[in-house]
């Protein structure tokens, strides 16, 4: 089955292809800016009274039971190559008992004949599956059309991605972000599945989290700074102007650990992602209040280098790191880990203080 060739959908498919290419071959992660997980420490327990086999990593999220608190976050769709990636990584998710996110389904709205490139439900019948659309595109569609997008892939929830930094650097990107809260309020009230608001690598602040909560959003993927930088990816693809603008904003964003710390106590169910590369970082994220952890780039790279087995091996390695941290903090369950005290560094505390001084002033 070949994807179709209408001009608008061709542009989207070419862009997706170049994103996959750049993410495989170029240095697309933040340089000189980190997630700040190095500013978080868990307290060692020399007397854990636990065996590795006692640990329980199961978690209920968005109506599904996962065998580990992990999600492969949304990456692709729209082309034959993207279908193979989606299908294979969905199979990995099914095998590991974790969640799987589809990439932006914008191309499928432009050209419904590309829908098959997102059709992974048969390969992952029990997996927590997340549909994906940009906030601006969702604002341009009736709720019924967005519902069709979710239904057609059999998703359990819809990720609505917020990516103003990426759009502003992308030469052909969106330039207006008006009406975002209204769109989310409408979708949360009218969609048949829950909405997950998701960044794409610049993090979500406390004030934005509160605004999202007020709009009815219950789930956030913080996708903070320190991992894949979409400012960088777009500046690598762009003209001179984009490159200069991209260079200027190459360190923009809220580090993932700072975003998590800011959002603690908002009542939102949090997914930690953006630069999570080890099981120890994932343990810290869960201790900071995340219910799930997610990653995109390392899973994609492992898969491209060694197929589905390499992706499964990487996920096992990450979960081994998480398990080790659980034993070493005396945490039998993820809920126990979430209760552990944390030692926080000064740079992280500065972000938390800034978030609290913004409270009460409304979204700025
Ligand atoms: C190749 C690639 C394509 C992506 N495409 C999308 C997308 O279509 N929609 C979206 O919400 N996020 C997309 N993302 C962002 C990821 O879901 C994630 O939020 C971000 O990359 C940070 O995680 P990481 O540092 O583990 O890569 C993409 C990431 C990668 C690496």
Tab-separated table of C-alpha atoms and ligand atoms in Angstrom:
chain	number	residue	atom	x	y	z
A	1	UNK	CA	0.000	0.000	0.000
A	2	UNK	CA	1.600	3.296	-1.034
A	3	UNK	CA	0.891	6.669	0.547
A	4	UNK	CA	-0.797	9.248	-1.712
A	5	UNK	CA	0.563	12.386	-3.312
A	6	UNK	CA	-1.661	15.484	-2.731
A	7	UNK	CA	0.648	18.588	-2.449
A	8	UNK	CA	-0.269	19.511	1.178
A	9	UNK	CA	0.089	15.959	2.422
A	10	UNK	CA	3.299	15.540	0.387
A	11	UNK	CA	4.852	18.488	2.263
A	12	UNK	CA	3.870	16.940	5.601
A	13	UNK	CA	5.211	13.537	4.584
A	14	UNK	CA	8.500	15.014	3.369
A	15	UNK	CA	8.844	16.933	6.626
A	16	UNK	CA	8.220	13.775	8.678
A	17	UNK	CA	10.797	11.926	6.598
A	18	UNK	CA	13.409	14.643	7.172
A	19	UNK	CA	12.605	14.676	10.937
A	20	UNK	CA	13.249	10.916	11.149
A	21	UNK	CA	16.431	11.287	9.100
A	22	UNK	CA	17.842	14.143	11.187
A	23	UNK	CA	16.937	12.425	14.462
A	24	UNK	CA	18.889	9.384	13.341
A	25	UNK	CA	21.998	11.010	11.926
A	26	UNK	CA	22.471	14.431	13.593
A	27	UNK	CA	23.156	15.736	17.087
A	28	UNK	CA	19.578	16.821	17.874
A	29	UNK	CA	19.709	16.916	21.668
A	30	UNK	CA	20.266	19.991	23.850
A	31	UNK	CA	23.897	20.976	24.234
A	32	UNK	CA	24.847	22.713	27.462
A	33	UNK	CA	21.392	22.330	28.991
A	34	UNK	CA	20.279	19.297	30.949
A	35	UNK	CA	17.085	17.820	32.383
A	36	UNK	CA	18.387	18.771	35.885
A	37	UNK	CA	17.858	15.216	37.137
A	38	UNK	CA	21.489	15.476	38.299
A	39	UNK	CA	20.091	17.954	40.883
A	40	UNK	CA	17.793	15.273	42.347
A	41	UNK	CA	18.979	12.557	44.719
A	42	UNK	CA	17.156	9.710	46.384
A	43	UNK	CA	18.219	8.631	49.859
A	44	UNK	CA	20.035	5.304	50.048
A	45	UNK	CA	18.556	2.578	52.257
A	46	UNK	CA	21.130	0.011	53.436
A	47	UNK	CA	18.470	-2.159	55.013
A	48	UNK	CA	15.759	-2.495	52.377
A	49	UNK	CA	14.129	-5.765	53.619
A	50	UNK	CA	13.154	-6.466	49.986
A	51	UNK	CA	14.112	-8.858	47.179
A	52	UNK	CA	14.135	-7.820	43.523
A	53	UNK	CA	11.395	-10.382	42.924
A	54	UNK	CA	9.107	-8.629	45.443
A	55	UNK	CA	8.874	-5.483	43.333
A	56	UNK	CA	5.607	-4.532	41.677
A	57	UNK	CA	5.974	-2.227	38.646
A	58	UNK	CA	2.353	-2.477	37.521
A	59	UNK	CA	0.510	0.774	37.050
A	60	UNK	CA	-3.028	1.675	35.970
A	61	UNK	CA	-3.129	4.595	33.581
A	62	UNK	CA	-5.891	5.899	31.310
A	63	UNK	CA	-7.971	2.775	31.872
A	64	UNK	CA	-5.210	0.274	31.055
A	65	UNK	CA	-2.945	-1.790	33.277
A	66	UNK	CA	0.732	-1.457	32.271
A	67	UNK	CA	3.396	-3.940	33.388
A	68	UNK	CA	5.925	-1.111	33.736
A	69	UNK	CA	5.522	2.671	34.049
A	70	UNK	CA	6.817	3.463	30.583
A	71	UNK	CA	5.539	4.958	27.329
A	72	UNK	CA	7.149	5.199	23.897
A	73	UNK	CA	6.072	8.761	23.105
A	74	UNK	CA	4.612	9.869	19.762
A	75	UNK	CA	6.938	10.133	16.786
A	76	UNK	CA	5.629	9.396	13.374
A	77	UNK	CA	3.102	8.432	10.700
A	78	UNK	CA	2.132	9.394	7.160
A	79	UNK	CA	4.669	7.447	5.107
A	80	UNK	CA	5.438	3.813	4.388
A	81	UNK	CA	8.655	4.090	6.447
A	82	UNK	CA	6.659	5.666	9.310
A	83	UNK	CA	4.129	2.827	9.227
A	84	UNK	CA	6.896	0.261	9.687
A	85	UNK	CA	8.313	2.233	12.647
A	86	UNK	CA	4.843	2.637	14.204
A	87	UNK	CA	3.906	-1.009	13.750
A	88	UNK	CA	7.222	-2.383	15.019
A	89	UNK	CA	7.370	-0.116	18.069
A	90	UNK	CA	3.715	-0.898	18.849
A	91	UNK	CA	4.683	-4.599	18.815
A	92	UNK	CA	7.543	-3.778	21.215
A	93	UNK	CA	5.067	-1.969	23.497
A	94	UNK	CA	2.670	-4.927	23.432
A	95	UNK	CA	5.503	-7.338	24.250
A	96	UNK	CA	6.802	-5.185	27.142
A	97	UNK	CA	3.354	-4.274	28.516
A	98	UNK	CA	4.005	-0.528	28.182
A	99	UNK	CA	2.228	2.353	26.379
A	100	UNK	CA	2.698	3.579	22.804
A	101	UNK	CA	2.054	6.989	21.232
A	102	UNK	CA	1.429	7.653	17.549
A	103	UNK	CA	3.011	10.678	15.870
A	104	UNK	CA	0.997	13.666	14.689
A	105	UNK	CA	-2.063	12.570	12.690
A	106	UNK	CA	-2.275	15.921	10.902
A	107	UNK	CA	-1.279	14.290	7.606
A	108	UNK	CA	-4.153	11.826	7.973
A	109	UNK	CA	-6.607	14.711	8.330
A	110	UNK	CA	-5.224	16.349	5.198
A	111	UNK	CA	-5.267	13.082	3.302
A	112	UNK	CA	-7.383	10.280	4.820
A	113	UNK	CA	-5.719	7.819	2.450
A	114	UNK	CA	-2.621	7.898	4.699
A	115	UNK	CA	-4.688	6.547	7.621
A	116	UNK	CA	-3.207	3.062	7.216
A	117	UNK	CA	0.219	4.366	8.288
A	118	UNK	CA	-1.217	4.860	11.816
A	119	UNK	CA	-3.117	1.563	11.982
A	120	UNK	CA	-1.264	-0.363	14.695
A	121	UNK	CA	-4.130	-1.567	16.869
A	122	UNK	CA	-4.107	-5.074	15.341
A	123	UNK	CA	-0.407	-5.396	16.178
A	124	UNK	CA	-0.920	-4.149	19.735
A	125	UNK	CA	-4.423	-5.237	20.770
A	126	UNK	CA	-4.065	-4.660	24.530
A	127	UNK	CA	-1.577	-1.751	24.551
A	128	UNK	CA	-2.338	1.711	25.935
A	129	UNK	CA	-2.449	3.562	22.595
A	130	UNK	CA	-2.370	7.351	22.307
A	131	UNK	CA	-3.552	9.300	19.255
A	132	UNK	CA	-1.816	12.623	18.481
A	133	UNK	CA	-2.664	16.011	16.999
A	134	UNK	CA	-1.288	19.544	17.326
A	135	UNK	CA	-3.282	22.104	19.311
A	136	UNK	CA	-3.549	24.488	16.347
A	137	UNK	CA	-4.810	21.741	14.020
A	138	UNK	CA	-7.260	20.518	16.674
A	139	UNK	CA	-8.591	24.107	16.895
A	140	UNK	CA	-9.331	24.098	13.170
A	141	UNK	CA	-11.393	20.869	13.320
A	142	UNK	CA	-14.838	20.075	14.664
A	143	UNK	CA	-14.830	17.775	17.694
A	144	UNK	CA	-16.529	15.167	15.527
A	145	UNK	CA	-13.570	15.115	13.127
A	146	UNK	CA	-11.094	14.855	15.989
A	147	UNK	CA	-13.177	12.006	17.432
A	148	UNK	CA	-12.979	10.209	14.076
A	149	UNK	CA	-9.211	10.557	14.177
A	150	UNK	CA	-9.094	8.841	17.572
A	151	UNK	CA	-11.711	6.196	16.711
A	152	UNK	CA	-10.119	5.226	13.423
A	153	UNK	CA	-6.912	4.124	15.175
A	154	UNK	CA	-8.646	2.634	18.237
A	155	UNK	CA	-6.777	4.922	20.666
A	156	UNK	CA	-7.452	5.081	24.404
A	157	UNK	CA	-6.717	8.822	24.665
A	158	UNK	CA	-5.662	11.789	22.534
A	159	UNK	CA	-2.346	13.597	22.990
A	160	UNK	CA	-2.690	17.226	21.977
A	161	UNK	CA	0.792	18.562	21.445
A	162	UNK	CA	1.784	22.109	22.369
A	163	UNK	CA	4.925	23.078	20.431
A	164	UNK	CA	5.102	26.862	19.931
A	165	UNK	CA	8.924	26.935	20.010
A	166	UNK	CA	9.195	24.345	17.232
A	167	UNK	CA	6.553	26.100	15.113
A	168	UNK	CA	8.239	29.505	15.405
A	169	UNK	CA	11.588	28.151	14.219
A	170	UNK	CA	10.074	25.998	11.443
A	171	UNK	CA	10.049	28.130	8.247
A	172	UNK	CA	6.517	26.986	7.314
A	173	UNK	CA	5.336	26.685	10.956
A	174	UNK	CA	2.356	28.266	12.725
A	175	UNK	CA	2.703	31.867	13.819
A	176	UNK	CA	-0.466	32.270	15.897
A	177	UNK	CA	-1.273	30.367	19.067
A	178	UNK	CA	-4.496	32.173	19.979
A	179	UNK	CA	-7.499	30.257	21.270
A	180	UNK	CA	-5.544	27.273	22.655
A	181	UNK	CA	-7.364	27.140	25.994
A	182	UNK	CA	-10.778	27.330	24.281
A	183	UNK	CA	-9.853	24.423	22.011
A	184	UNK	CA	-8.752	22.294	24.955
A	185	UNK	CA	-11.877	23.197	26.950
A	186	UNK	CA	-14.054	22.105	24.012
A	187	UNK	CA	-12.134	18.860	23.429
A	188	UNK	CA	-12.143	17.931	27.121
A	189	UNK	CA	-15.895	18.519	27.317
A	190	UNK	CA	-16.856	16.825	24.059
A	191	UNK	CA	-14.323	14.135	23.088
A	192	UNK	CA	-15.163	10.512	23.860
A	193	UNK	CA	-11.655	9.832	25.232
A	194	UNK	CA	-9.433	11.723	27.732
A	195	UNK	CA	-7.045	14.434	26.539
A	196	UNK	CA	-3.330	14.368	27.376
A	197	UNK	CA	-1.696	17.783	26.862
A	198	UNK	CA	1.875	17.225	25.732
A	199	UNK	CA	4.898	19.412	25.046
A	200	UNK	CA	7.541	18.297	22.574
A	201	UNK	CA	10.704	19.092	24.537
A	202	UNK	CA	10.330	22.581	26.086
A	203	UNK	CA	8.484	21.608	29.288
A	204	UNK	CA	5.267	22.840	30.923
A	205	UNK	CA	5.277	25.451	33.709
A	206	UNK	CA	3.144	25.504	36.841
A	207	UNK	CA	1.074	28.432	35.466
A	208	UNK	CA	0.393	26.623	32.174
A	209	UNK	CA	-0.407	23.425	34.112
A	210	UNK	CA	-2.984	25.334	36.158
A	211	UNK	CA	-4.495	26.851	33.009
A	212	UNK	CA	-4.701	23.396	31.428
A	213	UNK	CA	-6.310	21.982	34.553
A	214	UNK	CA	-8.881	24.815	34.537
A	215	UNK	CA	-9.653	23.925	30.894
A	216	UNK	CA	-10.478	20.365	31.989
A	217	UNK	CA	-7.218	18.598	31.107
A	218	UNK	CA	-6.410	15.796	33.562
A	219	UNK	CA	-3.188	14.403	32.063
A	220	UNK	CA	0.093	16.086	31.108
A	221	UNK	CA	3.213	14.820	29.399
A	222	UNK	CA	5.714	17.449	30.532
A	223	UNK	CA	8.207	16.666	27.722
A	224	UNK	CA	10.790	18.986	29.180
A	225	UNK	CA	14.141	20.332	28.020
A	226	UNK	CA	17.336	18.294	28.129
A	227	UNK	CA	16.586	15.635	25.503
A	228	UNK	CA	15.525	16.021	21.863
A	229	UNK	CA	15.430	19.697	20.906
A	230	UNK	CA	12.886	20.542	18.214
A	231	UNK	CA	14.343	24.013	17.965
A	232	UNK	CA	17.558	22.268	16.926
A	233	UNK	CA	15.859	19.858	14.522
A	234	UNK	CA	14.011	22.702	12.778
A	235	UNK	CA	17.085	24.893	12.596
A	236	UNK	CA	18.995	22.002	10.971
A	237	UNK	CA	16.284	21.753	8.275
A	238	UNK	CA	15.716	25.456	7.864
A	239	UNK	CA	17.065	28.394	5.843
A	240	UNK	CA	19.613	30.932	7.172
A	241	UNK	CA	16.948	32.841	9.066
A	242	UNK	CA	15.697	29.676	10.850
A	243	UNK	CA	19.238	28.642	11.637
A	244	UNK	CA	20.051	31.962	13.308
A	245	UNK	CA	16.763	32.010	15.224
A	246	UNK	CA	17.294	28.367	16.213
A	247	UNK	CA	20.798	29.128	17.476
A	248	UNK	CA	19.423	31.986	19.594
A	249	UNK	CA	16.811	29.716	21.201
A	250	UNK	CA	18.920	26.563	21.341
A	251	UNK	CA	18.809	26.502	25.175
A	252	UNK	CA	15.167	27.541	25.510
A	253	UNK	CA	12.867	25.498	27.692
A	254	UNK	CA	12.071	24.232	31.188
A	255	UNK	CA	14.301	21.308	32.225
A	256	UNK	CA	12.263	18.127	32.666
A	257	UNK	CA	12.993	17.781	36.406
A	258	UNK	CA	12.055	21.450	36.947
A	259	UNK	CA	8.782	21.029	35.052
A	260	UNK	CA	7.883	17.989	37.155
A	261	UNK	CA	8.756	19.761	40.409
A	262	UNK	CA	6.681	22.806	39.415
A	263	UNK	CA	3.640	20.701	38.553
A	264	UNK	CA	3.629	18.647	41.734
A	265	UNK	CA	0.434	19.123	43.683
A	266	UNK	CA	-1.647	20.466	40.775
A	267	UNK	CA	-3.776	17.299	40.786
A	268	UNK	CA	-2.712	16.514	37.209
A	269	UNK	CA	-1.623	12.967	36.286
A	270	UNK	CA	1.941	13.462	35.043
A	271	UNK	CA	4.011	11.695	32.413
A	272	UNK	CA	7.720	12.551	32.693
A	273	UNK	CA	9.562	12.743	29.391
A	274	UNK	CA	12.182	14.792	27.603
A	275	UNK	CA	15.753	13.539	27.953
A	276	UNK	CA	15.003	10.588	30.242
A	277	UNK	CA	17.819	8.210	29.364
A	278	UNK	CA	18.344	5.955	32.401
A	279	UNK	CA	16.275	3.906	34.808
A	280	UNK	CA	17.699	5.942	37.690
A	281	UNK	CA	16.347	9.167	36.141
A	282	UNK	CA	13.010	7.408	35.761
A	283	UNK	CA	13.042	6.433	39.445
A	284	UNK	CA	13.720	10.076	40.341
A	285	UNK	CA	10.860	11.199	38.073
A	286	UNK	CA	8.437	8.809	39.790
A	287	UNK	CA	9.627	9.974	43.209
A	288	UNK	CA	8.871	13.526	41.991
A	289	UNK	CA	5.264	12.629	41.230
A	290	UNK	CA	5.247	11.200	37.689
A	291	UNK	CA	2.906	8.236	37.143
A	292	UNK	CA	4.626	7.202	33.886
A	293	UNK	CA	7.955	7.923	32.204
A	294	UNK	CA	8.380	8.301	28.468
A	295	UNK	CA	11.063	8.520	25.807
A	296	UNK	CA	11.208	8.910	22.042
A	297	UNK	CA	14.689	9.434	20.555
A	298	UNK	CA	16.635	6.643	22.323
A	299	UNK	CA	13.940	4.091	21.503
A	300	UNK	CA	13.862	5.171	17.853
A	301	UNK	CA	17.660	5.040	17.582
A	302	UNK	CA	17.909	1.625	19.262
A	303	UNK	CA	15.227	0.298	16.900
A	304	UNK	CA	16.949	1.674	13.789
A	305	UNK	CA	20.276	0.239	14.884
A	306	UNK	CA	19.158	-3.209	16.014
A	307	UNK	CA	15.480	-3.697	15.199
A	308	UNK	CA	12.706	-4.533	17.655
A	309	UNK	CA	15.018	-6.701	19.791
A	310	UNK	CA	17.322	-3.732	20.461
A	311	UNK	CA	14.324	-1.605	21.475
A	312	UNK	CA	13.102	-4.354	23.832
A	313	UNK	CA	16.628	-4.714	25.281
A	314	UNK	CA	16.846	-0.961	25.911
A	315	UNK	CA	13.468	-0.918	27.679
A	316	UNK	CA	14.581	-3.891	29.838
A	317	UNK	CA	17.796	-2.055	30.725
A	318	UNK	CA	15.806	1.056	31.707
A	319	UNK	CA	13.439	-0.999	33.857
A	320	UNK	CA	16.416	-2.772	35.500
A	321	UNK	CA	17.759	0.634	36.533
A	322	UNK	CA	14.361	1.567	37.933
A	323	UNK	CA	14.122	-1.729	39.848
A	324	UNK	CA	17.598	-1.257	41.318
A	325	UNK	CA	16.665	2.226	42.560
A	326	UNK	CA	13.459	0.813	44.044
A	327	UNK	CA	15.319	-1.797	46.088
A	328	UNK	CA	17.956	0.751	47.152
A	329	UNK	CA	15.255	3.082	48.478
A	330	UNK	CA	13.243	0.255	50.050
A	331	UNK	CA	10.303	0.857	47.681
A	332	UNK	CA	8.290	-2.275	46.851
A	333	UNK	CA	5.755	-0.463	44.678
A	334	UNK	CA	5.743	2.671	42.549
A	335	UNK	CA	3.468	4.262	45.166
A	336	UNK	CA	6.194	3.587	47.788
A	337	UNK	CA	8.775	5.209	45.504
A	338	UNK	CA	6.523	8.268	45.108
A	339	UNK	CA	6.679	8.752	48.913
A	340	UNK	CA	10.485	8.826	49.109
A	341	UNK	CA	12.161	12.017	50.311
A	342	UNK	CA	14.336	13.862	47.796
A	343	UNK	CA	17.462	15.959	48.043
A	344	UNK	CA	17.229	18.861	45.582
A	345	UNK	CA	20.058	21.070	44.297
A	346	UNK	CA	20.074	24.881	44.224
A	347	UNK	CA	19.539	25.258	40.462
A	348	UNK	CA	16.410	23.106	40.626
A	349	UNK	CA	15.160	24.989	43.687
A	350	UNK	CA	15.518	28.265	41.752
A	351	UNK	CA	13.031	26.975	39.137
A	352	UNK	CA	10.616	25.849	41.848
A	353	UNK	CA	10.839	29.247	43.606
A	354	UNK	CA	10.147	31.048	40.320
A	355	UNK	CA	7.057	28.879	39.741
A	356	UNK	CA	5.732	29.650	43.215
A	357	UNK	CA	6.314	33.383	42.868
A	358	UNK	CA	4.234	33.221	39.661
A	359	UNK	CA	1.321	31.591	41.530
A	360	UNK	CA	-1.631	33.796	42.198
A	361	UNK	CA	-0.672	36.143	39.372
A	362	UNK	CA	-2.539	33.988	36.823
A	363	UNK	CA	-0.937	32.714	33.645
A	364	UNK	CA	1.698	35.097	32.317
B	1	LIG	C1	11.593	11.375	15.467
B	1	LIG	C2	10.671	12.089	16.417
B	1	LIG	C3	9.431	12.522	15.965
B	1	LIG	C4	8.532	13.157	16.850
B	1	LIG	N1	7.271	13.484	16.421
B	1	LIG	C5	6.338	13.921	17.312
B	1	LIG	C6	4.968	14.087	16.946
B	1	LIG	O1	4.588	13.872	15.791
B	1	LIG	N2	4.087	14.513	17.894
B	1	LIG	C7	4.483	14.777	19.184
B	1	LIG	O2	3.638	15.096	20.034
B	1	LIG	N3	5.778	14.634	19.558
B	1	LIG	C8	6.700	14.211	18.669
B	1	LIG	N4	8.011	14.009	19.064
B	1	LIG	C9	8.412	14.451	20.421
B	1	LIG	C10	8.511	13.278	21.417
B	1	LIG	O3	7.280	12.645	21.585
B	1	LIG	C11	9.052	13.756	22.780
B	1	LIG	O4	8.088	14.595	23.407
B	1	LIG	C12	10.372	14.524	22.671
B	1	LIG	O5	11.180	14.026	21.628
B	1	LIG	C13	11.178	14.471	23.973
B	1	LIG	O6	11.515	13.156	24.321
B	1	LIG	P1	12.988	12.512	24.047
B	1	LIG	O7	14.001	13.476	24.599
B	1	LIG	O8	12.956	11.198	24.754
B	1	LIG	O9	13.116	12.352	22.557
B	1	LIG	C14	8.916	13.389	18.204
B	1	LIG	C15	10.191	12.957	18.639
B	1	LIG	C16	11.060	12.313	17.774
B	1	LIG	C17	12.418	11.888	18.284
